[in-house]
Each structure stands twice: as structure tokens, then as C-alpha cells.
């Protein structure tokens, strides 16, 4: 089959397009999916770069579980396609089903999520023509959305849902979303709106209109000289109940400062830098909660499917690339000059 192999930690040169990769075979309890489309995520870039560090060394080269990866690896967590083979123990009636894949591969409760295998990281993923997954991770889907549109959902939206759940966001609360033009940020806007929250979106120039169209009640310039003052001006008379952050970096102190007493800060990314400083007196005197979050649970994925089927979420497909141009797709992804999600499609490789 055709696939893109990640041959080691490093830059885009570590991505190798091949047309002679052996076809994977569905094992016991598994299905094989003929890939229709696979979306890109920040974790693809950070995993390629080995940018997750280790508990004792923030600069160490490692995958998201902060341990070595096995190469070569096929990346790509967000897969939509059609089942074309089943392994022992899986009904043959599943062959031909159109599916959307839950990328987290674990059993048990949510504590196991912290050590899950992730499709495209610990297990070969969807930047290929074929991929195998546990049968229970391949969820039947129907409806008018294309494979490319469906692939925009899994990681970003379940990550966003997990953040909202971890921070217990409720109807009527005011939520500040950073990185609002990215996959997780735009998902946060939509999912928070489903809950009836009031969203203030922090986004770069030229991306405020799209954020408002998704449901943000107000927008703030990402590079505002005084972020706290800009948020206050955008939400006059409203206390900030929750900050949902995927950016971190230099903005972290301001994001902590804008929270009301007993407010909650939830983080699932650090695009602008993982090492931050703040005045802990602000945290304890205001009795703030700082909450870490990462990938969504199986329950989050099931809820996401309900929202998709109900037509409550808009797929934000910014561009599609042939599989052979994955390097170019990742370069555009890093440049952040788009709103929503990028996908690759093996059929046009």
C-alpha cells in the first residue's frame, strides 16, 4: 500500500512517502479500514519533533507518553473510511461499513487514558491507504458529510469535550478560549455553545469573523498588548469563569489573572511554550483550579457522534492534500494561516 513513514524524530525530512508498504492485516477483534481521509493534529508535529520532553528534562526528545517511540511509524489519528476486512471474532457483516475511528486505544476507566495507545503514535495510523484498529474503535456513521469532513472531528473535538468536562463548564458561564482558530479552539467554541456558555475567543488577525460565525460572543486579538484588559473590554460586566487554553507561553500569567475567584483554568496544549511562570499567590488567594487535560475518553467520542448525527457541529475543513504531499500539509499546519482543519486523502495520492 501507499503510506507515509515517520523514520525518526526530526523535521519534515523524516516523512518518507512509499508505495511498497505491506498491507496491514486485521488481527483478532480488529477491523481494517480503507482510509478515505485523515486529519492533521498538533500531536503529529510534536510527535515528529519528539517535543514532549520528560519529567526530569523538558528538552528531552520523546513521544507524548514521554518515552521512546518505535520507528518507522505511520502517523495520523483521525480516520474516516470504510471497513474492508475483519479479523477473527468480528462479524463479516461489518465489511463495507462506513466508519469514523476513535483514536484512543485503551480499556478500562478514564485513568487508563493517561497511558493509552494513540493511533498514529504508539500504533500505526491513517496516513496510509489502510489501517487496522480494534473493532469497537470503528464507529458506523452515515449522513451527508464527506470522509474529509468527518475526519476533522475525532481528536480536536474529543479533546475539547474533555476540557469542558474537566472544567465542569455549565450553561451561562463565561469561557475564554485561546487558539480559537485551530482545531481544538474552534471545537471548544462550538461545543461550549451547545452547553449554553458565553465564549470569548482569542484569535489572530483575520480570524475573528470565523470565530464569531461559529458562536463566539466576542473576540480578542491574540497579540493584544494587555490581554487581560482586552478580555475585560470584550466581555463588559461578565466575570470569567473558565479559561480553556491550548497556547500557554507568555500569555499564561494574564490568563490566570483574568479568572474570577474560584475560577477554573484547563489546559490541553502549549503551542507558545510549555514552560510558564505565574504568581502562585494569585492562584491560592483566589482559590483557583488548574486542571490538566488531554485526549478524550471513549464516552466523549460517543457523545461527539451524537452531536454530529444531530447536526449540532460544523466541520471546518480548511484544505485537503494528497497523501504524497503530507510534508507540505504539515508545513501549512505549522504556519497556522488557516481556520479549522487540514486533511490528507490517499485516493488522490
Short mmCIF file of C-alpha atoms in Angstrom, two decimals, residues 88-337:
data_model
loop_
_atom_site.label_atom_id
_atom_site.label_comp_id
_atom_site.label_asym_id
_atom_site.label_seq_id
_atom_site.Cartn_x
_atom_site.Cartn_y
_atom_site.Cartn_z
CA UNK A 88 -11.31 -13.38 13.89
CA UNK A 89 -14.22 -12.70 16.23
CA UNK A 90 -15.64 -9.79 14.23
CA UNK A 91 -18.85 -10.35 12.19
CA UNK A 92 -18.31 -10.28 8.43
CA UNK A 93 -21.42 -8.11 8.24
CA UNK A 94 -19.20 -5.18 9.23
CA UNK A 95 -17.38 -5.31 5.87
CA UNK A 96 -18.49 -2.33 3.82
CA UNK A 97 -19.48 -0.18 6.83
CA UNK A 98 -18.53 3.46 6.65
CA UNK A 99 -16.82 4.37 9.92
CA UNK A 100 -15.23 7.13 11.96
CA UNK A 101 -12.39 5.92 14.19
CA UNK A 102 -11.95 6.70 17.89
CA UNK A 103 -8.14 7.21 18.04
CA UNK A 104 -7.60 6.36 21.71
CA UNK A 105 -6.94 2.66 22.23
CA UNK A 106 -7.37 1.61 25.84
CA UNK A 107 -9.61 -0.50 28.05
CA UNK A 108 -10.95 0.35 31.47
CA UNK A 109 -11.75 3.67 33.09
CA UNK A 110 -10.53 7.18 32.41
CA UNK A 111 -7.35 6.68 34.43
CA UNK A 112 -6.19 4.39 31.63
CA UNK A 113 -6.47 7.34 29.25
CA UNK A 114 -3.22 8.72 30.64
CA UNK A 115 -1.35 5.69 29.26
CA UNK A 116 -3.47 5.00 26.18
CA UNK A 117 -2.05 3.94 22.86
CA UNK A 118 -2.85 6.66 20.35
CA UNK A 119 -3.44 5.89 16.71
CA UNK A 120 -0.50 7.29 14.77
CA UNK A 121 1.78 7.33 17.81
CA UNK A 122 2.05 4.00 19.63
CA UNK A 123 0.18 2.27 16.80
CA UNK A 124 0.29 2.85 13.03
CA UNK A 125 -2.32 5.36 11.92
CA UNK A 126 -4.12 6.75 8.93
CA UNK A 127 -1.52 8.46 6.73
CA UNK A 128 -1.84 5.40 4.54
CA UNK A 129 -4.33 3.59 2.33
CA UNK A 130 -5.18 1.03 5.03
CA UNK A 131 -5.17 0.96 8.82
CA UNK A 132 -6.22 -1.65 11.41
CA UNK A 133 -7.98 -0.78 14.68
CA UNK A 134 -9.92 -2.61 17.39
CA UNK A 135 -13.44 -3.24 16.09
CA UNK A 136 -15.01 -1.25 18.93
CA UNK A 137 -12.99 1.83 17.90
CA UNK A 138 -14.54 1.89 14.42
CA UNK A 139 -17.96 3.54 14.77
CA UNK A 140 -20.53 3.30 11.96
CA UNK A 141 -21.54 6.67 10.52
CA UNK A 142 -23.94 7.81 7.84
CA UNK A 143 -25.27 11.12 6.62
CA UNK A 144 -24.20 13.72 4.09
CA UNK A 145 -20.73 14.62 5.41
CA UNK A 146 -17.76 13.57 3.29
CA UNK A 147 -14.91 11.48 4.68
CA UNK A 148 -12.74 14.60 4.69
CA UNK A 149 -15.34 16.49 6.71
CA UNK A 150 -15.81 13.61 9.17
CA UNK A 151 -12.05 13.32 9.68
CA UNK A 152 -11.96 16.88 11.06
CA UNK A 153 -13.72 15.78 14.24
CA UNK A 154 -12.12 12.99 16.34
CA UNK A 155 -9.04 14.30 18.16
CA UNK A 156 -9.83 18.01 18.24
CA UNK A 157 -13.44 17.67 19.32
CA UNK A 158 -12.94 14.93 21.90
CA UNK A 159 -10.01 16.88 23.33
CA UNK A 160 -12.23 19.95 23.55
CA UNK A 161 -15.07 17.98 25.12
CA UNK A 162 -12.68 16.52 27.67
CA UNK A 163 -11.50 20.03 28.57
CA UNK A 164 -15.06 21.28 29.05
CA UNK A 165 -15.91 18.24 31.16
CA UNK A 166 -12.77 18.51 33.27
CA UNK A 167 -13.51 22.19 33.92
CA UNK A 168 -17.23 21.47 34.52
CA UNK A 169 -18.36 24.23 32.15
CA UNK A 170 -22.05 24.99 32.66
CA UNK A 171 -24.80 26.90 30.92
CA UNK A 172 -24.50 30.67 31.34
CA UNK A 173 -20.81 30.64 32.32
CA UNK A 174 -18.24 32.77 30.53
CA UNK A 175 -15.39 30.89 28.90
CA UNK A 176 -12.22 32.31 27.34
CA UNK A 177 -10.84 30.11 24.54
CA UNK A 178 -7.26 30.57 23.31
CA UNK A 179 -6.05 29.35 19.94
CA UNK A 180 -9.61 29.78 18.73
CA UNK A 181 -8.82 29.33 15.03
CA UNK A 182 -7.19 25.92 15.50
CA UNK A 183 -8.81 22.51 15.64
CA UNK A 184 -9.28 22.30 19.40
CA UNK A 185 -10.07 26.01 19.81
CA UNK A 186 -12.77 26.02 17.13
CA UNK A 187 -14.18 22.82 18.60
CA UNK A 188 -14.30 24.47 22.04
CA UNK A 189 -16.35 27.35 20.63
CA UNK A 190 -18.92 25.01 19.09
CA UNK A 191 -19.17 22.57 22.00
CA UNK A 192 -19.36 25.37 24.58
CA UNK A 193 -22.21 26.88 22.60
CA UNK A 194 -24.06 23.57 22.70
CA UNK A 195 -23.80 23.85 26.51
CA UNK A 196 -25.08 27.42 26.51
CA UNK A 197 -21.81 29.04 27.61
CA UNK A 198 -20.75 32.58 26.65
CA UNK A 199 -17.50 32.33 24.66
CA UNK A 200 -14.76 34.94 24.33
CA UNK A 201 -12.39 33.74 21.58
CA UNK A 202 -8.72 34.73 21.42
CA UNK A 203 -7.55 34.57 17.80
CA UNK A 204 -5.08 36.09 15.37
CA UNK A 205 -5.76 38.83 12.85
CA UNK A 206 -8.15 37.92 10.08
CA UNK A 207 -9.76 35.06 12.03
CA UNK A 208 -12.25 36.90 14.24
CA UNK A 209 -15.14 36.73 11.77
CA UNK A 210 -14.96 32.93 11.55
CA UNK A 211 -14.84 32.64 15.35
CA UNK A 212 -18.00 34.74 15.65
CA UNK A 213 -19.73 32.73 12.94
CA UNK A 214 -19.06 29.60 14.99
CA UNK A 215 -20.75 31.18 18.01
CA UNK A 216 -18.16 33.24 19.87
CA UNK A 217 -19.96 36.11 21.57
CA UNK A 218 -16.81 38.24 21.47
CA UNK A 219 -13.27 38.07 20.11
CA UNK A 220 -9.92 39.34 21.33
CA UNK A 221 -6.72 39.89 19.37
CA UNK A 222 -4.16 37.21 20.16
CA UNK A 223 -1.31 39.74 20.26
CA UNK A 224 -3.10 42.34 22.39
CA UNK A 225 -0.59 44.37 24.40
CA UNK A 226 -2.70 43.87 27.54
CA UNK A 227 -4.62 40.61 27.15
CA UNK A 228 -6.44 40.91 30.47
CA UNK A 229 -7.70 44.41 29.61
CA UNK A 230 -8.73 43.26 26.13
CA UNK A 231 -10.78 40.39 27.57
CA UNK A 232 -12.43 42.72 30.09
CA UNK A 233 -13.35 45.13 27.29
CA UNK A 234 -14.75 42.28 25.17
CA UNK A 235 -16.94 40.94 27.99
CA UNK A 236 -18.07 44.01 29.97
CA UNK A 237 -19.82 43.20 33.22
CA UNK A 238 -19.03 39.47 32.98
CA UNK A 239 -16.74 37.53 35.28
CA UNK A 240 -14.51 34.93 33.61
CA UNK A 241 -15.47 31.54 34.98
CA UNK A 242 -13.17 29.35 32.88
CA UNK A 243 -10.12 29.69 30.65
CA UNK A 244 -9.64 26.84 28.15
CA UNK A 245 -6.05 27.14 26.97
CA UNK A 246 -4.07 25.39 24.24
CA UNK A 247 -1.46 28.15 23.82
CA UNK A 248 0.21 28.81 27.23
CA UNK A 249 3.60 30.54 26.84
CA UNK A 250 3.85 34.24 27.77
CA UNK A 251 0.06 34.63 28.00
CA UNK A 252 -0.23 32.28 30.96
CA UNK A 253 0.01 34.89 33.76
CA UNK A 254 -2.66 37.08 32.15
CA UNK A 255 -4.97 34.10 31.65
CA UNK A 256 -4.68 33.21 35.33
CA UNK A 257 -5.19 36.83 36.35
CA UNK A 258 -8.48 37.28 34.45
CA UNK A 259 -10.23 34.41 36.27
CA UNK A 260 -12.81 35.23 38.92
CA UNK A 261 -12.38 33.85 42.46
CA UNK A 262 -12.92 30.08 42.38
CA UNK A 263 -12.43 30.15 38.60
CA UNK A 264 -11.00 27.25 36.61
CA UNK A 265 -8.09 27.10 34.17
CA UNK A 266 -7.91 23.99 31.97
CA UNK A 267 -5.01 23.31 29.62
CA UNK A 268 -4.52 20.77 26.83
CA UNK A 269 -1.66 22.28 24.84
CA UNK A 270 1.27 24.67 24.90
CA UNK A 271 1.73 25.95 21.37
CA UNK A 272 3.51 29.12 22.52
CA UNK A 273 5.73 27.34 25.04
CA UNK A 274 5.35 24.74 27.82
CA UNK A 275 7.44 26.45 30.50
CA UNK A 276 5.48 29.22 32.18
CA UNK A 277 5.63 31.47 35.25
CA UNK A 278 2.91 32.93 37.41
CA UNK A 279 2.39 34.40 40.86
CA UNK A 280 1.10 31.48 42.93
CA UNK A 281 -0.36 33.95 45.40
CA UNK A 282 -2.93 34.73 42.71
CA UNK A 283 -3.76 31.04 42.49
CA UNK A 284 -4.20 30.37 46.18
CA UNK A 285 -5.68 33.70 47.27
CA UNK A 286 -8.35 33.48 44.54
CA UNK A 287 -8.69 29.71 45.18
CA UNK A 288 -8.33 28.88 41.51
CA UNK A 289 -8.32 25.41 40.00
CA UNK A 290 -5.62 24.50 37.47
CA UNK A 291 -6.64 21.41 35.52
CA UNK A 292 -4.67 19.33 33.03
CA UNK A 293 -6.46 17.59 30.19
CA UNK A 294 -5.50 15.67 27.07
CA UNK A 295 -7.27 13.19 24.80
CA UNK A 296 -10.97 12.43 25.07
CA UNK A 297 -12.43 9.25 26.53
CA UNK A 298 -14.47 6.63 24.68
CA UNK A 299 -17.52 8.21 26.32
CA UNK A 300 -16.51 11.61 24.92
CA UNK A 301 -16.24 10.08 21.46
CA UNK A 302 -19.71 8.52 21.74
CA UNK A 303 -21.13 11.90 22.77
CA UNK A 304 -19.33 13.55 19.85
CA UNK A 305 -21.05 11.14 17.47
CA UNK A 306 -24.41 12.16 18.96
CA UNK A 307 -23.65 15.82 18.24
CA UNK A 308 -22.53 15.02 14.69
CA UNK A 309 -25.65 12.98 13.97
CA UNK A 310 -27.82 15.76 15.37
CA UNK A 311 -26.19 18.30 13.07
CA UNK A 312 -25.02 20.42 16.02
CA UNK A 313 -21.41 20.74 14.82
CA UNK A 314 -19.97 22.30 11.69
CA UNK A 315 -16.99 20.52 10.09
CA UNK A 316 -14.25 23.08 9.50
CA UNK A 317 -12.38 21.65 6.53
CA UNK A 318 -9.77 24.26 5.57
CA UNK A 319 -7.93 22.27 2.88
CA UNK A 320 -7.26 18.75 1.57
CA UNK A 321 -3.89 17.41 0.38
CA UNK A 322 -2.91 14.23 -1.44
CA UNK A 323 -1.17 11.75 0.83
CA UNK A 324 2.04 12.18 -1.13
CA UNK A 325 2.07 15.87 -0.10
CA UNK A 326 1.91 15.27 3.65
CA UNK A 327 5.13 17.24 4.17
CA UNK A 328 3.53 20.30 2.53
CA UNK A 329 0.37 19.79 4.59
CA UNK A 330 2.39 19.73 7.82
CA UNK A 331 4.29 22.84 6.77
CA UNK A 332 1.00 24.69 6.19
CA UNK A 333 -0.27 23.34 9.52
CA UNK A 334 2.72 24.78 11.37
CA UNK A 335 2.31 28.15 9.61
CA UNK A 336 -1.24 28.44 11.10
CA UNK A 337 -2.53 30.53 8.21
#
